[in-house]
Each structure stands twice: as structure tokens, then as C-alpha cells.
């Protein structure tokens, strides 16, 4: 659940930057899956 919150927070912060929005969201999801595994 903590991982989900982190991804949402990054999305709001990078919401101002369209390009930065895709970069941070991808990195946050990548490590999230590894930790759960």
C-alpha cells in the first residue's frame, strides 16, 4: 500500500511537467514490483 501512495505523490508533483510525468511514474512502478516479489 505504501508503494501505491508513493506513485500517486510523484504523479501530483510531476503533474505540472508533462514530460517528467512519464519518467517518475515508470521508475516508481518498476521498483514497487521488485519489492513485492
mmCIF file of N, CA and C in Angstrom:
data_model
loop_
_atom_site.group_PDB
_atom_site.id
_atom_site.type_symbol
_atom_site.label_atom_id
_atom_site.label_comp_id
_atom_site.label_asym_id
_atom_site.label_seq_id
_atom_site.Cartn_x
_atom_site.Cartn_y
_atom_site.Cartn_z
ATOM 1 N N UNK A 1 0.851 -1.210 0.000
ATOM 2 C CA UNK A 1 0.000 0.000 0.000
ATOM 3 C C UNK A 1 0.884 1.256 0.000
ATOM 4 N N UNK A 2 2.001 1.167 0.686
ATOM 5 C CA UNK A 2 2.908 2.334 0.736
ATOM 6 C C UNK A 2 3.417 2.655 -0.666
ATOM 7 N N UNK A 3 3.659 1.621 -1.440
ATOM 8 C CA UNK A 3 4.189 1.832 -2.809
ATOM 9 C C UNK A 3 3.165 2.628 -3.623
ATOM 10 N N UNK A 4 1.893 2.261 -3.495
ATOM 11 C CA UNK A 4 0.845 2.956 -4.262
ATOM 12 C C UNK A 4 0.828 4.446 -3.909
ATOM 13 N N UNK A 5 0.963 4.768 -2.645
ATOM 14 C CA UNK A 5 0.933 6.180 -2.240
ATOM 15 C C UNK A 5 2.107 6.943 -2.851
ATOM 16 N N UNK A 6 3.232 6.299 -2.892
ATOM 17 C CA UNK A 6 4.442 6.963 -3.427
ATOM 18 C C UNK A 6 4.218 7.323 -4.897
ATOM 19 N N UNK A 7 3.637 6.409 -5.651
ATOM 20 C CA UNK A 7 3.411 6.633 -7.089
ATOM 21 C C UNK A 7 2.433 7.799 -7.267
ATOM 22 N N UNK A 8 1.413 7.852 -6.436
ATOM 23 C CA UNK A 8 0.405 8.924 -6.561
ATOM 24 C C UNK A 8 1.041 10.272 -6.229
ATOM 25 N N UNK A 9 1.886 10.287 -5.236
ATOM 26 C CA UNK A 9 2.503 11.560 -4.805
ATOM 27 C C UNK A 9 3.379 12.078 -5.944
ATOM 28 N N UNK A 10 4.138 11.216 -6.546
ATOM 29 C CA UNK A 10 5.045 11.644 -7.634
ATOM 30 C C UNK A 10 4.203 12.176 -8.799
ATOM 31 N N UNK A 11 3.099 11.565 -9.035
ATOM 32 C CA UNK A 11 2.235 11.956 -10.166
ATOM 33 C C UNK A 11 1.750 13.399 -9.942
ATOM 34 N N UNK A 12 1.335 13.713 -8.758
ATOM 35 C CA UNK A 12 0.828 15.070 -8.473
ATOM 36 C C UNK A 12 1.961 16.097 -8.606
ATOM 37 N N UNK A 13 3.114 15.750 -8.105
ATOM 38 C CA UNK A 13 4.253 16.687 -8.143
ATOM 39 C C UNK A 13 4.703 16.917 -9.583
ATOM 40 N N UNK A 14 4.701 15.841 -10.352
ATOM 41 C CA UNK A 14 5.146 15.958 -11.755
ATOM 42 C C UNK A 14 3.958 16.306 -12.663
ATOM 43 N N UNK A 15 2.812 16.488 -12.081
ATOM 44 C CA UNK A 15 1.617 16.804 -12.878
ATOM 45 C C UNK A 15 1.871 18.088 -13.680
ATOM 46 N N UNK A 16 2.672 18.997 -13.112
ATOM 47 C CA UNK A 16 2.948 20.265 -13.795
ATOM 48 C C UNK A 16 3.788 19.994 -15.050
ATOM 49 N N UNK A 17 4.651 19.008 -14.976
ATOM 50 C CA UNK A 17 5.518 18.701 -16.140
ATOM 51 C C UNK A 17 4.981 17.490 -16.900
ATOM 52 N N UNK A 18 4.601 17.660 -18.126
ATOM 53 C CA UNK A 18 4.034 16.514 -18.890
ATOM 54 C C UNK A 18 5.144 15.490 -19.161
ATOM 55 N N UNK A 19 6.298 15.956 -19.509
ATOM 56 C CA UNK A 19 7.402 15.026 -19.832
ATOM 57 C C UNK A 19 7.889 14.313 -18.565
ATOM 58 N N UNK A 20 7.989 15.064 -17.500
ATOM 59 C CA UNK A 20 8.501 14.496 -16.235
ATOM 60 C C UNK A 20 7.469 13.526 -15.635
ATOM 61 N N UNK A 21 6.236 13.647 -16.070
ATOM 62 C CA UNK A 21 5.170 12.805 -15.514
ATOM 63 C C UNK A 21 5.396 11.332 -15.868
ATOM 64 N N UNK A 22 5.838 11.075 -17.087
ATOM 65 C CA UNK A 22 6.014 9.668 -17.521
ATOM 66 C C UNK A 22 7.299 9.076 -16.922
ATOM 67 N N UNK A 23 8.312 9.862 -16.772
ATOM 68 C CA UNK A 23 9.604 9.340 -16.269
ATOM 69 C C UNK A 23 9.491 8.876 -14.809
ATOM 70 N N UNK A 24 9.031 9.707 -13.893
ATOM 71 C CA UNK A 24 8.948 9.343 -12.477
ATOM 72 C C UNK A 24 7.942 8.219 -12.230
ATOM 73 N N UNK A 25 6.827 8.257 -12.893
ATOM 74 C CA UNK A 25 5.794 7.226 -12.670
ATOM 75 C C UNK A 25 6.364 5.844 -13.027
ATOM 76 N N UNK A 26 7.121 5.784 -14.085
ATOM 77 C CA UNK A 26 7.660 4.470 -14.550
ATOM 78 C C UNK A 26 8.672 3.959 -13.510
ATOM 79 N N UNK A 27 9.532 4.795 -13.054
ATOM 80 C CA UNK A 27 10.569 4.375 -12.092
ATOM 81 C C UNK A 27 9.901 3.930 -10.773
ATOM 82 N N UNK A 28 8.860 4.611 -10.385
ATOM 83 C CA UNK A 28 8.195 4.289 -9.113
ATOM 84 C C UNK A 28 7.495 2.921 -9.219
ATOM 85 N N UNK A 29 6.985 2.622 -10.375
ATOM 86 C CA UNK A 29 6.266 1.338 -10.540
ATOM 87 C C UNK A 29 7.272 0.188 -10.683
ATOM 88 N N UNK A 30 8.385 0.461 -11.293
ATOM 89 C CA UNK A 30 9.388 -0.616 -11.549
ATOM 90 C C UNK A 30 9.889 -1.194 -10.209
ATOM 91 N N UNK A 31 10.397 -0.401 -9.318
ATOM 92 C CA UNK A 31 10.918 -0.901 -8.044
ATOM 93 C C UNK A 31 9.792 -1.454 -7.157
ATOM 94 N N UNK A 32 8.621 -0.909 -7.299
ATOM 95 C CA UNK A 32 7.474 -1.343 -6.486
ATOM 96 C C UNK A 32 7.232 -2.844 -6.710
ATOM 97 N N UNK A 33 7.308 -3.272 -7.925
ATOM 98 C CA UNK A 33 7.022 -4.699 -8.252
ATOM 99 C C UNK A 33 8.168 -5.562 -7.684
ATOM 100 N N UNK A 34 9.356 -5.106 -7.784
ATOM 101 C CA UNK A 34 10.519 -5.893 -7.307
ATOM 102 C C UNK A 34 10.416 -6.096 -5.781
ATOM 103 N N UNK A 35 10.008 -5.064 -5.090
ATOM 104 C CA UNK A 35 9.918 -5.158 -3.615
ATOM 105 C C UNK A 35 8.824 -6.159 -3.208
ATOM 106 N N UNK A 36 7.718 -6.137 -3.922
ATOM 107 C CA UNK A 36 6.605 -7.045 -3.580
ATOM 108 C C UNK A 36 7.021 -8.489 -3.865
ATOM 109 N N UNK A 37 7.767 -8.682 -4.889
ATOM 110 C CA UNK A 37 8.195 -10.045 -5.277
ATOM 111 C C UNK A 37 9.094 -10.576 -4.175
#
